[in-house]
Short mmCIF file of C-alpha atoms in Angstrom, two decimals:
data_model
loop_
_atom_site.label_atom_id
_atom_site.label_comp_id
_atom_site.label_asym_id
_atom_site.label_seq_id
_atom_site.Cartn_x
_atom_site.Cartn_y
_atom_site.Cartn_z
CA UNK A 231 7.84 -39.00 -120.01
CA UNK A 232 4.23 -37.61 -120.27
CA UNK A 233 5.09 -34.94 -122.57
CA UNK A 234 6.81 -37.41 -124.97
CA UNK A 235 3.58 -39.93 -124.84
CA UNK A 236 1.49 -36.90 -125.63
CA UNK A 237 3.46 -35.78 -128.91
CA UNK A 238 3.36 -39.38 -130.04
CA UNK A 239 -0.56 -39.77 -129.67
CA UNK A 240 -0.91 -36.08 -131.33
CA UNK A 241 1.19 -37.33 -134.32
CA UNK A 242 -0.65 -40.50 -134.53
CA UNK A 243 -4.08 -38.39 -134.45
CA UNK A 244 -2.74 -36.23 -137.26
CA UNK A 245 -1.70 -39.05 -139.36
CA UNK A 246 -4.96 -40.95 -139.12
CA UNK A 247 -6.86 -37.47 -139.84
CA UNK A 248 -4.87 -36.82 -142.75
CA UNK A 249 -4.97 -40.33 -144.29
CA UNK A 250 -9.07 -40.22 -143.81
CA UNK A 251 -9.13 -36.84 -145.64
CA UNK A 252 -7.22 -38.08 -148.47
CA UNK A 253 -9.54 -41.19 -148.85
CA UNK A 254 -12.69 -39.00 -148.35
CA UNK A 255 -11.49 -36.55 -150.94
CA UNK A 256 -10.29 -38.96 -153.35
CA UNK A 257 -6.72 -38.28 -153.01
CA UNK A 258 -6.40 -42.08 -152.99
CA UNK A 259 -7.78 -44.52 -155.36
CA UNK A 260 -8.71 -48.14 -154.93
CA UNK A 261 -8.34 -50.53 -157.61
CA UNK A 262 -11.17 -52.94 -157.35
CA UNK A 263 -10.83 -56.06 -159.66
CA UNK A 264 -12.84 -59.18 -160.03
CA UNK A 265 -11.25 -61.80 -158.30
CA UNK A 266 -12.15 -65.45 -157.56
CA UNK A 267 -14.45 -65.65 -154.75
CA UNK A 268 -16.36 -62.41 -156.09
CA UNK A 269 -20.19 -62.08 -155.91
CA UNK A 270 -21.74 -64.58 -158.07
CA UNK A 271 -25.33 -64.24 -159.00
CA UNK A 272 -26.86 -67.10 -161.10
CA UNK A 273 -28.90 -66.15 -164.15
CA UNK A 274 -32.49 -65.72 -163.23
CA UNK A 275 -35.63 -66.41 -165.17
CA UNK A 276 -37.66 -63.22 -164.55
CA UNK A 277 -41.08 -62.38 -166.37
CA UNK A 278 -41.14 -58.58 -167.14
CA UNK A 279 -43.92 -56.38 -166.13
CA UNK A 280 -45.48 -54.76 -169.09
CA UNK A 281 -48.57 -52.45 -167.40
CA UNK A 282 -49.57 -51.19 -164.23
CA UNK A 283 -51.85 -48.59 -163.15
CA UNK A 284 -51.81 -45.80 -160.10
CA UNK A 285 -54.66 -44.21 -158.67
CA UNK A 286 -54.35 -40.61 -157.92
CA UNK A 287 -57.14 -38.32 -156.65
CA UNK A 288 -59.68 -41.05 -157.55
CA UNK A 289 -58.72 -41.21 -161.24
CA UNK A 290 -57.22 -44.12 -162.98
CA UNK A 291 -54.07 -43.36 -164.96
CA UNK A 292 -52.32 -46.01 -166.78
CA UNK A 293 -48.68 -46.18 -166.69
CA UNK A 294 -46.69 -48.22 -168.98
CA UNK A 295 -43.06 -49.48 -168.50
CA UNK A 296 -42.41 -47.33 -171.41
CA UNK A 297 -43.42 -44.23 -169.36
CA UNK A 298 -40.50 -44.78 -166.98
CA UNK A 299 -36.91 -43.56 -166.78
CA UNK A 300 -34.79 -45.47 -164.40
CA UNK A 301 -31.23 -43.73 -163.59
CA UNK A 302 -28.66 -45.70 -161.70
CA UNK A 303 -25.48 -43.77 -160.65
CA UNK A 304 -22.42 -45.73 -160.27
CA UNK A 305 -18.88 -45.56 -160.06
CA UNK A 306 -15.82 -47.47 -161.61
CA UNK A 307 -15.25 -48.75 -157.93
CA UNK A 308 -18.36 -50.98 -157.88
CA UNK A 309 -18.37 -52.29 -161.50
CA UNK A 310 -17.34 -55.52 -160.44
CA UNK A 311 -19.14 -55.80 -157.17
CA UNK A 312 -22.32 -54.03 -157.11
CA UNK A 313 -23.32 -53.66 -160.81
CA UNK A 314 -23.27 -57.21 -161.90
CA UNK A 315 -25.88 -58.18 -158.97
CA UNK A 316 -28.19 -55.24 -160.57
CA UNK A 317 -27.56 -56.60 -164.28
CA UNK A 318 -28.47 -60.04 -163.17
CA UNK A 319 -31.61 -59.03 -161.02
CA UNK A 320 -33.97 -56.38 -161.60
CA UNK A 321 -32.44 -54.83 -164.49
CA UNK A 322 -33.90 -57.93 -166.35
CA UNK A 323 -37.29 -56.41 -165.78
CA UNK A 324 -36.84 -52.96 -167.40
CA UNK A 325 -33.62 -53.12 -169.70
CA UNK A 326 -35.00 -50.36 -171.98
CA UNK A 327 -36.01 -47.95 -169.27
CA UNK A 328 -32.67 -48.40 -167.28
CA UNK A 329 -29.71 -46.21 -167.66
CA UNK A 330 -26.23 -46.39 -165.85
CA UNK A 331 -24.21 -43.21 -165.17
CA UNK A 332 -20.58 -43.86 -164.33
CA UNK A 333 -17.20 -42.22 -164.34
CA UNK A 334 -15.27 -44.71 -166.62
CA UNK A 335 -15.62 -46.83 -169.81
CA UNK A 336 -16.38 -50.42 -169.86
CA UNK A 337 -17.23 -52.36 -173.10
CA UNK A 338 -18.43 -55.33 -171.48
CA UNK A 339 -21.07 -53.50 -169.25
CA UNK A 340 -21.84 -51.53 -172.49
CA UNK A 341 -22.87 -54.75 -174.27
CA UNK A 342 -24.51 -56.12 -171.16
CA UNK A 343 -26.87 -52.98 -170.84
CA UNK A 344 -27.46 -52.76 -174.68
CA UNK A 345 -25.63 -49.49 -174.79
CA UNK A 346 -27.22 -47.83 -171.55
CA UNK A 347 -23.86 -47.47 -169.86
CA UNK A 348 -23.20 -43.61 -170.00
CA UNK A 349 -19.77 -42.16 -169.19
CA UNK A 350 -20.38 -38.87 -167.69
CA UNK A 351 -16.60 -37.74 -167.74
CA UNK A 352 -17.13 -36.64 -164.16
CA UNK A 353 -14.75 -37.33 -161.29
CA UNK A 354 -15.25 -40.54 -159.20
CA UNK A 355 -15.32 -38.12 -156.07
CA UNK A 356 -18.33 -37.74 -153.91
CA UNK A 357 -17.76 -33.89 -153.66
CA UNK A 358 -20.75 -31.96 -154.38
CA UNK A 359 -19.59 -30.34 -157.74
CA UNK A 360 -18.78 -34.09 -159.15
CA UNK A 361 -21.94 -35.53 -157.87
CA UNK A 362 -23.76 -32.47 -159.53
CA UNK A 363 -21.91 -32.97 -162.91
CA UNK A 364 -23.06 -36.79 -163.03
CA UNK A 365 -26.66 -35.49 -162.04
CA UNK A 366 -26.72 -32.88 -164.89
CA UNK A 367 -25.71 -35.57 -167.48
CA UNK A 368 -28.64 -37.90 -165.72
CA UNK A 369 -31.19 -35.10 -166.11
CA UNK A 370 -30.04 -34.33 -169.71
CA UNK A 371 -30.61 -37.73 -170.67
CA UNK A 372 -33.92 -37.84 -168.78
CA UNK A 373 -35.10 -34.98 -170.87
CA UNK A 374 -34.10 -36.19 -174.10
CA UNK A 375 -35.76 -39.52 -173.45
CA UNK A 376 -39.28 -38.01 -173.67
CA UNK A 377 -40.19 -40.05 -170.55
CA UNK A 378 -42.73 -38.97 -167.71
#
C-alpha cells in the first residue's frame, strides 16, 4: 500500500512541476479581457509639472520635462488591468515624455497614448532573450529621442 501511495504522490508532484514550467516559460497563454467589475479609475484633474531643478555637487542644473524620457515596458496580459490605471493617473503629467513598449498592437491604447505605444514584435515571455529584445527597442527609441 505504501508504494502505491508514493507513486501517486510522485505523479502529482511531476504534474504540478510540469504545469508550473509551462506557465513560467510561456507555453500556456492567458486571455485577459476587460469584464464588468474591472478596475475603473475616474478621470483626474492633474496639473502638469513644467520645470524643476536638481542640485549636483553644489551646481544648479535646470531640467525641464522635455529633457526626460520615460519608458514603460508592458505586455498584452496587462493592457486591460494595469495600463488603464497608468493612463488615467501619472501618464497625464508627462504624456509627451512617456513611451510604452509592448508585445501587441492595440489601436485604442495607441490613440490614448498619442502614438506612444510601440509594438516591439518581441515575445511576451519573461525569458532573458525576450526581455533583452524589448530592452533593445526601448534603448533605440531613447537614443533617437535625443533626451538626456
